[in-house]
Coordinates of C-alpha atoms in Angstrom, one line a residue:
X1387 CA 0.0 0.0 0.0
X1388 CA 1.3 3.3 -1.3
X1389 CA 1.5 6.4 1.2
X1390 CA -1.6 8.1 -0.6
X1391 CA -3.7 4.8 -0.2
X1392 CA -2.4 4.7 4.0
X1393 CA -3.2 7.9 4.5
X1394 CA -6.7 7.6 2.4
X1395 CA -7.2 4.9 5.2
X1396 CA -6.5 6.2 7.8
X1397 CA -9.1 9.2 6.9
X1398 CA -11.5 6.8 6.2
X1399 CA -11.5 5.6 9.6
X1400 CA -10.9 8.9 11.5
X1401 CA -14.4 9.7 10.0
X1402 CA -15.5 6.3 10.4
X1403 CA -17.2 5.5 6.9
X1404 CA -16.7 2.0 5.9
X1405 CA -14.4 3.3 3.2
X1406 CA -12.9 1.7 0.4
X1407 CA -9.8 2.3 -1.9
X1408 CA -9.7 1.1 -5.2
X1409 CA -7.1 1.4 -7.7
X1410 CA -8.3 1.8 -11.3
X1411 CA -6.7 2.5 -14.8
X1412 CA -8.3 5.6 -14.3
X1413 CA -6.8 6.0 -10.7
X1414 CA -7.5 5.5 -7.2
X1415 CA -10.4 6.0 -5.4
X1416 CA -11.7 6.3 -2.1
X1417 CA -15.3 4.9 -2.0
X1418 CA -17.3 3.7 1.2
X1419 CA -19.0 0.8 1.8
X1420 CA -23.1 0.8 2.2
X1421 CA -26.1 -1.5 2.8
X1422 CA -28.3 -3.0 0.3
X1423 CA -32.5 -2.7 1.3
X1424 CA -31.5 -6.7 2.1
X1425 CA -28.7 -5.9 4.3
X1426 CA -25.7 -6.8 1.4
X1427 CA -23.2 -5.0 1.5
X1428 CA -22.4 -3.3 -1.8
X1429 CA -19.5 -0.4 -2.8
X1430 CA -20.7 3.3 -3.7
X1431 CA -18.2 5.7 -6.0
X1432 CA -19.6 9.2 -6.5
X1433 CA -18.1 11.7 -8.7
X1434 CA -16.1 10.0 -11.0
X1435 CA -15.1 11.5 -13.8
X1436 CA -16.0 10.4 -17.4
X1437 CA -15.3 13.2 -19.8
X1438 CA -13.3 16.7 -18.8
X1439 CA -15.5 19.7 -17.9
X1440 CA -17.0 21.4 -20.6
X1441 CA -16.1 24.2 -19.4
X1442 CA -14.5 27.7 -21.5
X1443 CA -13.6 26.5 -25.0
X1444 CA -15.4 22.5 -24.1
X1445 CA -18.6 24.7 -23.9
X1446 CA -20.8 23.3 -27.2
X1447 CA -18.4 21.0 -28.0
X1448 CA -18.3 16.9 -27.8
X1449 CA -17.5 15.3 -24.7
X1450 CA -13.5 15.2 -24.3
X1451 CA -12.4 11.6 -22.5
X1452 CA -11.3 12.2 -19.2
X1453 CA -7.9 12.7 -17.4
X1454 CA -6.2 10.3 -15.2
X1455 CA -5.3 11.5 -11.6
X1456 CA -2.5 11.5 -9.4
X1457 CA -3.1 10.1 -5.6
X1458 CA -6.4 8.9 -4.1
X1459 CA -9.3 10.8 -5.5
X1460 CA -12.8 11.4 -3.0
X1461 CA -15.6 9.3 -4.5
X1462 CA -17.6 10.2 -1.4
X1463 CA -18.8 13.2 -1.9
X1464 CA -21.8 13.4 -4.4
X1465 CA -21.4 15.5 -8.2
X1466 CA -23.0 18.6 -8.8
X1467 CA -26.0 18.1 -10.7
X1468 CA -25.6 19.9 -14.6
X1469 CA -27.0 23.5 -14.8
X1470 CA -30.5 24.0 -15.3
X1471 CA -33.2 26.3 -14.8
X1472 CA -36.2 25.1 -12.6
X1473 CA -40.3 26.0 -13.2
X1474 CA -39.7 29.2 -11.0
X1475 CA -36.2 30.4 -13.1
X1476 CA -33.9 29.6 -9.7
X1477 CA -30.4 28.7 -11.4
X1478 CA -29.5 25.1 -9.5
X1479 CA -26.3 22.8 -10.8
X1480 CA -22.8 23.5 -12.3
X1481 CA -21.4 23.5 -15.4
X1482 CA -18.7 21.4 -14.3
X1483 CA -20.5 18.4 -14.1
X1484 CA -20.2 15.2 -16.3
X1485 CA -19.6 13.0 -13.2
X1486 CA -21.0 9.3 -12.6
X1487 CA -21.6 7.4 -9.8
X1488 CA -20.8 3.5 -9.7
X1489 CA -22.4 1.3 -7.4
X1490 CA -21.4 -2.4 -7.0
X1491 CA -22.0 -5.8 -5.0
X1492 CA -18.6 -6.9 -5.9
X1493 CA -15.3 -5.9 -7.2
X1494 CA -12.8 -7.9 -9.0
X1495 CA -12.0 -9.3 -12.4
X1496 CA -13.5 -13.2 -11.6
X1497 CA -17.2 -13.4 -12.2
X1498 CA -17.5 -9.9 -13.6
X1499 CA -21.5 -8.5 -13.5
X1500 CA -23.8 -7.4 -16.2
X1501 CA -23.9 -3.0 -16.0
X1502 CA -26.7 -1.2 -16.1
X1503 CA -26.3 2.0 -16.9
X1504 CA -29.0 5.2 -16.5
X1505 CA -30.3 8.0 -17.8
X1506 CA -32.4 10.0 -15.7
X1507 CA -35.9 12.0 -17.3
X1508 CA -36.7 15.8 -17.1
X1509 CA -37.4 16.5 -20.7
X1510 CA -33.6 17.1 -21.3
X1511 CA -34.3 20.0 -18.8
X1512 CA -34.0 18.9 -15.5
X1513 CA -33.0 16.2 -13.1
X1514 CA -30.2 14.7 -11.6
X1515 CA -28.8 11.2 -10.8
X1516 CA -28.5 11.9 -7.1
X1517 CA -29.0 9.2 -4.8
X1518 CA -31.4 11.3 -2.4
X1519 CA -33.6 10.5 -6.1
X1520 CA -31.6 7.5 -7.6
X1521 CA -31.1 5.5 -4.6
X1522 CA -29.3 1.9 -5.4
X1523 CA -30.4 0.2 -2.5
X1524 CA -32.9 -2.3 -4.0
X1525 CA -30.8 -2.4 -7.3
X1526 CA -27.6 -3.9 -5.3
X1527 CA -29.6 -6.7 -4.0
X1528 CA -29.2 -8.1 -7.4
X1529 CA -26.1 -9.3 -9.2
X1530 CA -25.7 -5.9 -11.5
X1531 CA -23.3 -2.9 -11.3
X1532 CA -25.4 0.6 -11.9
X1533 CA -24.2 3.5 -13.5
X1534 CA -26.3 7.0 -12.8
X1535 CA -24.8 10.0 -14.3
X1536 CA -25.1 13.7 -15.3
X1537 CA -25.4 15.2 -18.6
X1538 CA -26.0 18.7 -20.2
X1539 CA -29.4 20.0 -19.9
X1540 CA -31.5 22.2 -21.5
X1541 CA -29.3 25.1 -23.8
X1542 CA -26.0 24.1 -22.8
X1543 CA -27.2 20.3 -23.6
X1544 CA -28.9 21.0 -26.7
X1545 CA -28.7 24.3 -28.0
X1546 CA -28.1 23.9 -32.0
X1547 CA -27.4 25.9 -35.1
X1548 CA -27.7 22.8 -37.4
X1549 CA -24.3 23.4 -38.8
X1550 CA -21.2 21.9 -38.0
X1551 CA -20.5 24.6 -35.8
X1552 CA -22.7 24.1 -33.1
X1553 CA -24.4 20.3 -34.5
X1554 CA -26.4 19.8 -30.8
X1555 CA -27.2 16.9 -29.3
X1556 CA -24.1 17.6 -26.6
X1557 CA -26.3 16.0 -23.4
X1558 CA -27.2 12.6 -25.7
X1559 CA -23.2 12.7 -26.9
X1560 CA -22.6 12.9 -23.3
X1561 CA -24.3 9.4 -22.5
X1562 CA -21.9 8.2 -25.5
X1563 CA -18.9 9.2 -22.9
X1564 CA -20.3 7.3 -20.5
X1565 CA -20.8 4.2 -22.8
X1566 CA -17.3 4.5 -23.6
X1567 CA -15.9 5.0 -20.2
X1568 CA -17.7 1.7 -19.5
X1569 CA -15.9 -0.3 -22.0
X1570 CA -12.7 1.4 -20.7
X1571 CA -12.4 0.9 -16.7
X1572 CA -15.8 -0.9 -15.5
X1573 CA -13.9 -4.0 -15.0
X1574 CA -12.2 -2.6 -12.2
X1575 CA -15.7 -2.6 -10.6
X1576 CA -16.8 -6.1 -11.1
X1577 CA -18.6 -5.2 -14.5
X1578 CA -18.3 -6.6 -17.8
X1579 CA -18.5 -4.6 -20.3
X1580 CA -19.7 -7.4 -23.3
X1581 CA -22.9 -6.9 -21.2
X1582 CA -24.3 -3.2 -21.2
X1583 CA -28.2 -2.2 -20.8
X1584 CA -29.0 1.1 -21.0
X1585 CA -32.4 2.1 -19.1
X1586 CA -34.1 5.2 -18.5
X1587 CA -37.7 6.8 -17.6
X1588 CA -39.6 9.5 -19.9
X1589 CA -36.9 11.4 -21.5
X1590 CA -34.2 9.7 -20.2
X1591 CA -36.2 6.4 -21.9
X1592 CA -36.3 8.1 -25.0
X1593 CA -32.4 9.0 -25.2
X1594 CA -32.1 5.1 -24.3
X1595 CA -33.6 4.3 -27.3
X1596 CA -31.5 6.6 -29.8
X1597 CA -28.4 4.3 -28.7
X1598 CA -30.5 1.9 -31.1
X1599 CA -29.9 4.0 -33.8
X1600 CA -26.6 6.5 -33.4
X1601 CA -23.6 5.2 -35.2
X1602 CA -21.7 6.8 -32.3
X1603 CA -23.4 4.0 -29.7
X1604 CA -22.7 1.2 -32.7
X1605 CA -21.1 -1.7 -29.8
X1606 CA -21.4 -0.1 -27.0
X1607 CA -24.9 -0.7 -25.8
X1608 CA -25.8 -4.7 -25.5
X1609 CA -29.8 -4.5 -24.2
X1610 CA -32.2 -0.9 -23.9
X1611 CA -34.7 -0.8 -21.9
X1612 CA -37.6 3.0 -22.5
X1613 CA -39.3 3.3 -19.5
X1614 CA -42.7 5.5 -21.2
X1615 CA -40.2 7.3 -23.3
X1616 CA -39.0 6.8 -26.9
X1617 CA -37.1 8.3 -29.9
X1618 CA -39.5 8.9 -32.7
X1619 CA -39.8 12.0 -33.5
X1620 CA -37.6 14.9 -33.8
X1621 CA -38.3 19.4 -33.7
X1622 CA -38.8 20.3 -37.8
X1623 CA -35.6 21.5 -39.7
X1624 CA -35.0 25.3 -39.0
X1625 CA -36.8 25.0 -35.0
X1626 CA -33.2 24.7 -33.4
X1627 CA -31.3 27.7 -35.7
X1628 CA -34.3 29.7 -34.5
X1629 CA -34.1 29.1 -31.1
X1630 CA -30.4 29.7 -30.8
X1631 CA -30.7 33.2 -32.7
X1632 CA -33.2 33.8 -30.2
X1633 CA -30.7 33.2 -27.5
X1634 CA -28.1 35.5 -28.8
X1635 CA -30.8 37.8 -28.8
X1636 CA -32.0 37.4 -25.2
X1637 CA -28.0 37.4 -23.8
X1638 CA -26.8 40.2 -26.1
X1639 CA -24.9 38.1 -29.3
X1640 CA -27.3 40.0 -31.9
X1641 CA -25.2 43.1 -32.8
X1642 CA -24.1 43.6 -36.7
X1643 CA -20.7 41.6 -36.6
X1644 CA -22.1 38.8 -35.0
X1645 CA -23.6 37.0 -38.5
X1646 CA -22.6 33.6 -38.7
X1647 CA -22.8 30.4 -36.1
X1648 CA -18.5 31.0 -35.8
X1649 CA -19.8 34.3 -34.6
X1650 CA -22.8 33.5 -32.7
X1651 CA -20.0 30.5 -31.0
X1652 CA -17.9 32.6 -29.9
X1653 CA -20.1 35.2 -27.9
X1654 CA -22.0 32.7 -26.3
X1655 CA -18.8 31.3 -24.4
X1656 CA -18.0 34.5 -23.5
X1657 CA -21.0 34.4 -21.0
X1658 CA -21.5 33.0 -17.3
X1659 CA -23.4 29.1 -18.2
X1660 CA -26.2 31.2 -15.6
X1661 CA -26.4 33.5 -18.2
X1662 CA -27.3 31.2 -21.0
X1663 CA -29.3 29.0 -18.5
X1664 CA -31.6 31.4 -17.1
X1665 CA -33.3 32.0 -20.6
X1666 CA -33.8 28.1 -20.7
X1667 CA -38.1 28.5 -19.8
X1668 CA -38.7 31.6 -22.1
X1669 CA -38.8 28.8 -25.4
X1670 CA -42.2 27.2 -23.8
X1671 CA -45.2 28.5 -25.7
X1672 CA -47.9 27.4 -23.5
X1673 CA -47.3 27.1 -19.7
X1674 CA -44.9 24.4 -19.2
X1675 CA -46.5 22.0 -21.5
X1676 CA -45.7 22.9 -25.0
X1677 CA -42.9 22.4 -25.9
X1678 CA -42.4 19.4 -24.3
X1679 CA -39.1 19.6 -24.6
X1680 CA -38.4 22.6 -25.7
X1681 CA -34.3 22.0 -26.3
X1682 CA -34.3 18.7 -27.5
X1683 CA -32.6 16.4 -30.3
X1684 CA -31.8 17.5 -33.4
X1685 CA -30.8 15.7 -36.8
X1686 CA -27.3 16.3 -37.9
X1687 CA -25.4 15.8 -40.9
X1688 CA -24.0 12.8 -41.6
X1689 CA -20.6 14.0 -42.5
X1690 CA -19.6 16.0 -39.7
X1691 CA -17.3 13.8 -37.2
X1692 CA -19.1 13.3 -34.1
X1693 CA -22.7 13.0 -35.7
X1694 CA -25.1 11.5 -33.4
X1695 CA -28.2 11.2 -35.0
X1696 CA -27.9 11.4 -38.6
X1697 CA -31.8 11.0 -40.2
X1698 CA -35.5 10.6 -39.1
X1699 CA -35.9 8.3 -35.8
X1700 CA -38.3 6.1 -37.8
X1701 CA -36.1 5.2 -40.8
X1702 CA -33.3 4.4 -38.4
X1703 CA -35.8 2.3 -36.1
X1704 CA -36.6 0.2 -39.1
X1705 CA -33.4 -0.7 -40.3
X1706 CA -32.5 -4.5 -39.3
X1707 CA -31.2 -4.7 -35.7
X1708 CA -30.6 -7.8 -32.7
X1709 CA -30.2 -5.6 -30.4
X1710 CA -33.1 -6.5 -27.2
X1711 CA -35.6 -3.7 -26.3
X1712 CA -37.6 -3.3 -23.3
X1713 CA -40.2 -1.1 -23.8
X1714 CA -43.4 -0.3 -21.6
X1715 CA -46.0 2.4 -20.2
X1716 CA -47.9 2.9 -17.1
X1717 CA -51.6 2.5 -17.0
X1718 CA -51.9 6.7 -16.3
X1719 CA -48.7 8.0 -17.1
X1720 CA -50.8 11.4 -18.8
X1721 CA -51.9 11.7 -15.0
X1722 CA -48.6 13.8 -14.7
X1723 CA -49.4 16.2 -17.3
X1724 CA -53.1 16.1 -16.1
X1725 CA -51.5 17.5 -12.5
X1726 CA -49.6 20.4 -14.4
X1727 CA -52.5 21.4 -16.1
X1728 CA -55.2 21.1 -13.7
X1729 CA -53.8 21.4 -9.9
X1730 CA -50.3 23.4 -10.5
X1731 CA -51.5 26.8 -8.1
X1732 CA -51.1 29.9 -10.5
X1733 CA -51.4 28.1 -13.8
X1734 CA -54.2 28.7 -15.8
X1735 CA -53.1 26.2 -18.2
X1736 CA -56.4 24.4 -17.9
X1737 CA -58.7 27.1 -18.7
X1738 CA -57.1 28.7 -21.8
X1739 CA -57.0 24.9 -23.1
X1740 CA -60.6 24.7 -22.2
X1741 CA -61.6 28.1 -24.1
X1742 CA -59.3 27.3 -26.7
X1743 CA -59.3 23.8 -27.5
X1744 CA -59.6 23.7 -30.9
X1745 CA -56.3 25.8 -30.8
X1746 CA -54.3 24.1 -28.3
X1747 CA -55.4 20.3 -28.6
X1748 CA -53.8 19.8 -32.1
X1749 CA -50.7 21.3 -30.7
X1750 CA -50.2 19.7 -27.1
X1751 CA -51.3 15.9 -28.6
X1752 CA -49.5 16.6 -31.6
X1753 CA -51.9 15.4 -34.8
X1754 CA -51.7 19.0 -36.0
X1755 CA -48.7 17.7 -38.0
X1756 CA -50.3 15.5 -39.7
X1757 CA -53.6 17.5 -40.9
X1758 CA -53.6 18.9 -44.4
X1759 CA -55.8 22.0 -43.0
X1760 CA -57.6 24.1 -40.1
X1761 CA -60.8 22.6 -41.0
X1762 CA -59.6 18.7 -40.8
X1763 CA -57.5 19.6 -37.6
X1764 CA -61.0 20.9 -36.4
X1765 CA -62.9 18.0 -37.1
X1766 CA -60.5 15.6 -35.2
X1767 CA -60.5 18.1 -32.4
X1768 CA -64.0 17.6 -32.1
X1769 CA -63.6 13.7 -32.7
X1770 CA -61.4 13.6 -29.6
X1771 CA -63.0 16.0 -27.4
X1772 CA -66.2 13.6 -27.9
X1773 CA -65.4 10.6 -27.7
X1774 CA -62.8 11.2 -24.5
X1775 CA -64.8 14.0 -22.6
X1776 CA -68.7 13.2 -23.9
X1777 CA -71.1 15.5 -22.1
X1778 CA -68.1 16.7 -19.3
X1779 CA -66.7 20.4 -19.6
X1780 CA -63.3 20.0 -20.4
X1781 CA -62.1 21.8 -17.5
X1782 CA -64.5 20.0 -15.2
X1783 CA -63.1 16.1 -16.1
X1784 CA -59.0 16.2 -15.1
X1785 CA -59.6 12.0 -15.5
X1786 CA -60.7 12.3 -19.1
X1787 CA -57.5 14.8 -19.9
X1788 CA -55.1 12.0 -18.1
X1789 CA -56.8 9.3 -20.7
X1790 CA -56.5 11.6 -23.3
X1791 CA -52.7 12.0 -22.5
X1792 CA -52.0 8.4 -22.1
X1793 CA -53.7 7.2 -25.1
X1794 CA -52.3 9.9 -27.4
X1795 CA -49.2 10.3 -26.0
X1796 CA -47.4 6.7 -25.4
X1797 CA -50.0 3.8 -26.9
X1798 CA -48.8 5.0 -31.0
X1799 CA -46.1 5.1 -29.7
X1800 CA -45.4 1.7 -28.4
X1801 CA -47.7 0.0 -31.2
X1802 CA -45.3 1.8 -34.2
X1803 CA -42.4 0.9 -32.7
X1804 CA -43.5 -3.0 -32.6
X1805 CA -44.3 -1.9 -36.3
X1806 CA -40.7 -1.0 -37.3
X1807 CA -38.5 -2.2 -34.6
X1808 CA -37.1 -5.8 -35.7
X1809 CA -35.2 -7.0 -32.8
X1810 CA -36.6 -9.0 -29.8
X1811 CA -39.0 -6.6 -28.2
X1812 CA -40.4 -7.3 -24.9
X1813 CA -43.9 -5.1 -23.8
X1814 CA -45.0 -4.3 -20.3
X1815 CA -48.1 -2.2 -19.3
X1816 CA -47.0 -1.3 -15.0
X1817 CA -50.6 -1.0 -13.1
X1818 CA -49.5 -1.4 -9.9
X1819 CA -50.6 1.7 -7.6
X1820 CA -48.0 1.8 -5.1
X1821 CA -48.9 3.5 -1.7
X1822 CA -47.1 6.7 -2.2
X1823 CA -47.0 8.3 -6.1
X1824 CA -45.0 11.4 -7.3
X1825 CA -48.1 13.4 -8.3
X1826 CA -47.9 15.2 -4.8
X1827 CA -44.4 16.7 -6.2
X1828 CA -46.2 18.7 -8.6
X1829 CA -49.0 19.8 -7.1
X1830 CA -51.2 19.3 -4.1
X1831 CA -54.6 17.4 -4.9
X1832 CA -57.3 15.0 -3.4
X1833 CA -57.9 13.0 -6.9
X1834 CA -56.6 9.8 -7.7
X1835 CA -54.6 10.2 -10.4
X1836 CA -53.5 6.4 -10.7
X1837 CA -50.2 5.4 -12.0
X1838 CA -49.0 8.5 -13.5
X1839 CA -45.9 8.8 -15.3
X1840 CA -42.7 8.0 -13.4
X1841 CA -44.0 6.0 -10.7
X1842 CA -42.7 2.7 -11.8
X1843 CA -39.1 4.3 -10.6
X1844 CA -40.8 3.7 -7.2
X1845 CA -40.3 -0.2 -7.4
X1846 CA -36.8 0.7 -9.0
X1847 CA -35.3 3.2 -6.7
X1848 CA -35.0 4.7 -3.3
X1849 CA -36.4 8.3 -3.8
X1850 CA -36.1 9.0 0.0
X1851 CA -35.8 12.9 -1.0
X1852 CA -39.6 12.6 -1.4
X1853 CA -40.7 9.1 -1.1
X1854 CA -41.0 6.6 1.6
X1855 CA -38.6 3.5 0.9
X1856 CA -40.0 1.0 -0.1
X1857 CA -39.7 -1.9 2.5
X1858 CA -43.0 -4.1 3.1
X1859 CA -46.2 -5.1 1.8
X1860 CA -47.2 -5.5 -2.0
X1861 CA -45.0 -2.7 -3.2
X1862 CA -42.0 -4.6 -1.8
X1863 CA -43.2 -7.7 -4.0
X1864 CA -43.3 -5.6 -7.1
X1865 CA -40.7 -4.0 -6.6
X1866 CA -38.8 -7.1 -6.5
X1867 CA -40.0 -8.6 -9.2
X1868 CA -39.7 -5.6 -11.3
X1869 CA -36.1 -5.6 -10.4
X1870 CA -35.4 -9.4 -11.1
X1871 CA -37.0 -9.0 -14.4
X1872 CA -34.7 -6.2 -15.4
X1873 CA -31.3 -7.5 -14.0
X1874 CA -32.4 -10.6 -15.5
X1875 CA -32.8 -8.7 -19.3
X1876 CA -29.4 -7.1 -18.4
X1877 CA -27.7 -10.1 -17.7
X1878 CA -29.2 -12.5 -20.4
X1879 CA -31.3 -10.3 -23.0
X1880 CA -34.2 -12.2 -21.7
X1881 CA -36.2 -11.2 -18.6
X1882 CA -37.6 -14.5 -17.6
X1883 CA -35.8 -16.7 -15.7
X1884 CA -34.1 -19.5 -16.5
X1885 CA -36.8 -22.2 -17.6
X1886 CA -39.9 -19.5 -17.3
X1887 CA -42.1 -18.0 -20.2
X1888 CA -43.7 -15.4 -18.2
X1889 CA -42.6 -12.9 -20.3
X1890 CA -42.4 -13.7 -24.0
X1891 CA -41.5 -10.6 -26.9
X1892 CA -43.9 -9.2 -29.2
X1893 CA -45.0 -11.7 -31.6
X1894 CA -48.1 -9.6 -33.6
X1895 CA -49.0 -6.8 -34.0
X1896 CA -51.5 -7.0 -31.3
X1897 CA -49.1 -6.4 -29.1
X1898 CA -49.0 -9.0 -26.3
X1899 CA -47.9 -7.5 -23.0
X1900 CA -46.7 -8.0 -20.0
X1901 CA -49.3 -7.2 -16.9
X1902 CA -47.3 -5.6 -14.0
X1903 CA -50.0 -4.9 -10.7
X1904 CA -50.9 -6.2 -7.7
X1905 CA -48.1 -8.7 -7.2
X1906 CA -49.5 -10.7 -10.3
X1907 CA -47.4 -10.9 -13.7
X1908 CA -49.5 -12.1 -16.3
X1909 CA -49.3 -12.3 -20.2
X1910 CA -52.3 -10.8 -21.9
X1911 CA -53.2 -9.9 -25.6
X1912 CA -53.9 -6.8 -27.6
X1913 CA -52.2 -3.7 -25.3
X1914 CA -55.4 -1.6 -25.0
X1915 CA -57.3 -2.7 -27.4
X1916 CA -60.5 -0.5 -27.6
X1917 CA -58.5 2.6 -27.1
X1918 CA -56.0 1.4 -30.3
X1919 CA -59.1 0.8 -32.6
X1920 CA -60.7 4.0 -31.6
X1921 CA -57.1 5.7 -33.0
X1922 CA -56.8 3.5 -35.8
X1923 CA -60.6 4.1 -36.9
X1924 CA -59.3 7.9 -36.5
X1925 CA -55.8 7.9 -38.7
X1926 CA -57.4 5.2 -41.4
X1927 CA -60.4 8.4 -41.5
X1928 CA -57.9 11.3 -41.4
X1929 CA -55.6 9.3 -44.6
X1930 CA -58.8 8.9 -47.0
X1931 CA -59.8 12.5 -46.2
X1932 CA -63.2 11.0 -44.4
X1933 CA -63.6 13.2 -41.7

């Protein structure tokens, strides 16, 4: 034992953590030792470093790999959370801050485990992969090493001036860094890096499934799994150019010499990241629901090194691929955006979509795309608004607006991807209504809301920041099996376990499922059926010009 690792040590135990030192190819760390929700013991590395901080000329640019380090570094003291701008415009995070955190059962090169890594939601705005949100407790019961990490958010993540000079897409390159620190040191943790999943809720689902199609993931990612979030669609050439000249104009990068994206570049890193962030909310058009995300992926030429995403999700989607995919919704994941619109105090959301409908609902559900006029985006309005509100006022029936955004929003999704996606592809439909949800982060309510969107991370992760732990009862059974059908997927590309069919992939385009509630897994047939033939009925009407 070198001096740095006795004198790590001996700090360890004058503070008395249950420390750890590790020595890596990357250097040495000084972890601690923790406690699994079933009392294993398992190894917790925070702040490890997988690219350099994109800081001063790093600012808009790919991820750079990372430095080695001299001496024993801290990986006990959590990362800062990337910069971003929250609903009230209060600057939280650092720029500094592509960081992950490893957590493993074991750690050697014999029997190394499958690695899960993942990518928190927040509609490439928000979020962070702290463990007050992301605990690993119930994950390190199982034989799995889990990656959570920070990426760029919101303009410093995915501002774009769809040139080569500033292509985009920095937060989603971000998770390529991570993939490729994986392949470079996670042996040293136990992992093996011939077996990779990557996993993640709502947006963080969604980015999951572009390492299906980016040419920079190409061997890197092994299994996905889109927790109600996928890669389908993308903001119409000329939406991010805009959005960044409107930057320059918000921060001061709009006088007569600044006239080109060299230009534009070069004033924007000239300014505090607070500077830049703080304008991040101005680009919603209609409370905090439209966009959705409103700096988000862009396409990017082909040619330029470093191209992430280089043509429409779908063609990419359909091109032939092995790779296993979970994907899956919950039964009232538009319950969230039901909450926003309905129950956030000082939001009228709810009652200029109520005056306005006609206006708004071909924008917020997104079939205003797809209509060839005003009067046809009308009549499907009105199809909608009937056949999901009858009778009810709109702003009288939050339950029909949740439907509304469940059906709309993830069942197409799901049944086009089984459509075009043609690798194994396993479905799952999570009922299960644990006793605490997140709706009460949002906004304060007496409805039931159901299983709105994100609370399967409940059965997934210890979210004691605002969420009891889950320890007894039904939710611990879910939660359990939820977590041995993942690790399972991770370690084999099949979730069942050895010499069980529960869980079979798609086979029609039906869609069978997997049932996830109530401590019962069962495999049913035809994923919302009535709801699906309502749409259809809708989109066959819309193409022939019947409406």
């Amino acid at each position: 034992m070198n001096i740095f690792r006795e004198l790590s040590f001996l700090l360890c135990v004058l503070r008395f953590v249950n420390c750890i030192i590790l020595e890596t190819k990357q250097g040495s760390l000084e972890g601690e030792t923790l406690l699994s929700r079933g009392g294993r013991p398992y190894y917790a590395f925070y702040s490890v470093p997988y690219a350099e901080p994109p800081l001063g000329e790093l600012r808009f640019q790919s991820p750079v790999p990372p430095s080695k380090w001299q001496g024993v570094r801290d990986a006990t003291v959590l990362p800062p959370a990337c910069m971003s701008a929250e609903d009230d415009n209060k600057i939280v995070g650092e720029e500094d801050c592509l960081y992950l955190n490893v957590y493993t059962p074991k750690i050697g090169n014999n029997s190394l485990l499958p690695v899960m890594v993942f990518i928190f939601g927040g509609r490439y705005m928000y979020g962070n992969a702290l463990p007050t949100r992301y605990g690993p407790q119930y994950f390190m019961d199982e034989d799995v090493v889990l990656i959570t990490f920070h990426y760029r958010l919101g303009v410093l993540g995915f501002l774009s001036t769809e040139d080569e000079v500033i292509p985009g897409n920095y937060g989603l390159k971000d998770s390529i860094a991570v993939l490729q620190w994986v392949q470079n040191y996670v042996d040293s943790y136990g992992g093996d890096k011939s077996r990779v999943t990557l996993f993640g809720g709502s947006s963080g689902g969604a980015a999951a499934s572009y390492a299906l199609i980016s040419p920079l993931a190409k061997g890197l990612v092994h299994r996905v799994i889109s927790q109600s979030g996928f890669a389908l669609d993308v903001e119409k050439p000329g939406k991010a150019k805009y959005m960044a000249w409107e930057l320059a104009s918000f921060v001061g990068c709009n006088d007569d010499k600044i006239t080109s994206s060299d230009a534009l570049l070069t004033c924007l890193k000239k300014y505090p990241a607070e500077e830049l962030v703080r304008h991040n909310n101005r680009f919603y058009e209609f409370g905090h629901l439209l966009p959705m995300a409103p700096w988000s992926p862009v396409i990017e030429n082909e040619k330029v090194p470093g191209a992430y995403l280089v043509d429409e999700p779908r063609k990419l989607l359909a091109r032939k691929n092995n790779i296993p995919w979970i994907i899956g919704m919950n039964s009232d994941d538009g319950g969230m955006f039901a909450i926003f619109a309905y129950f956030t105090p000082g939001m009228t959301v709810i009652d200029e979509l109520a005056e306005n409908y006609k206006k708004y609902f071909p924008m917020v559900f997104g079939y205003g795309r797809f209509t060839q006029s005003i009067e046809q985006a009308d009549k499907l309005t009105e199809i909608y608004k009937n056949y999901y509100f009858g009778d009810t006022e709109i702003r009288d029936n939050v339950h029909a607006f949740s439907k509304m955004c469940t059906c709309l929003f993830y069942l197409p999704a799901i049944r086009e991807i089984v459509k075009l996606y043609q690798g194994p592809t396993y479905v799952y439909y999570y009922d299960h209504r644990n006793k605490e949800t997140f709706g009460p982060m949002y906004a304060k309510y007496d409805e039931d809301m159901g299983v709105i969107h994100g609370d399967e991370l409940i059965s997934m992760y210890n979210w004691s920041e605002v969420i009891t732990p889950v320890t007894e009862g039904i939710d611990l059974v879910v939660s359990k099996q939820v977590l041995k059908l993942w690790t399972n997927f991770a370690a084999t590309g099949d979730p069942n376990n050895d010499g069980e069919q529960i869980w079979r992939p798609v086979d029609s385009t039906d869609i069978n499922y997997l049932h996830i509630k109530g401590g019962k897994l069962e495999t049913k047939e035809a994923l919302l059926k009535s709801e699906y033939e309502f749409l259809e009925s809708v989109s066959s009407k819309l193409l022939r010009d019947e409406l």
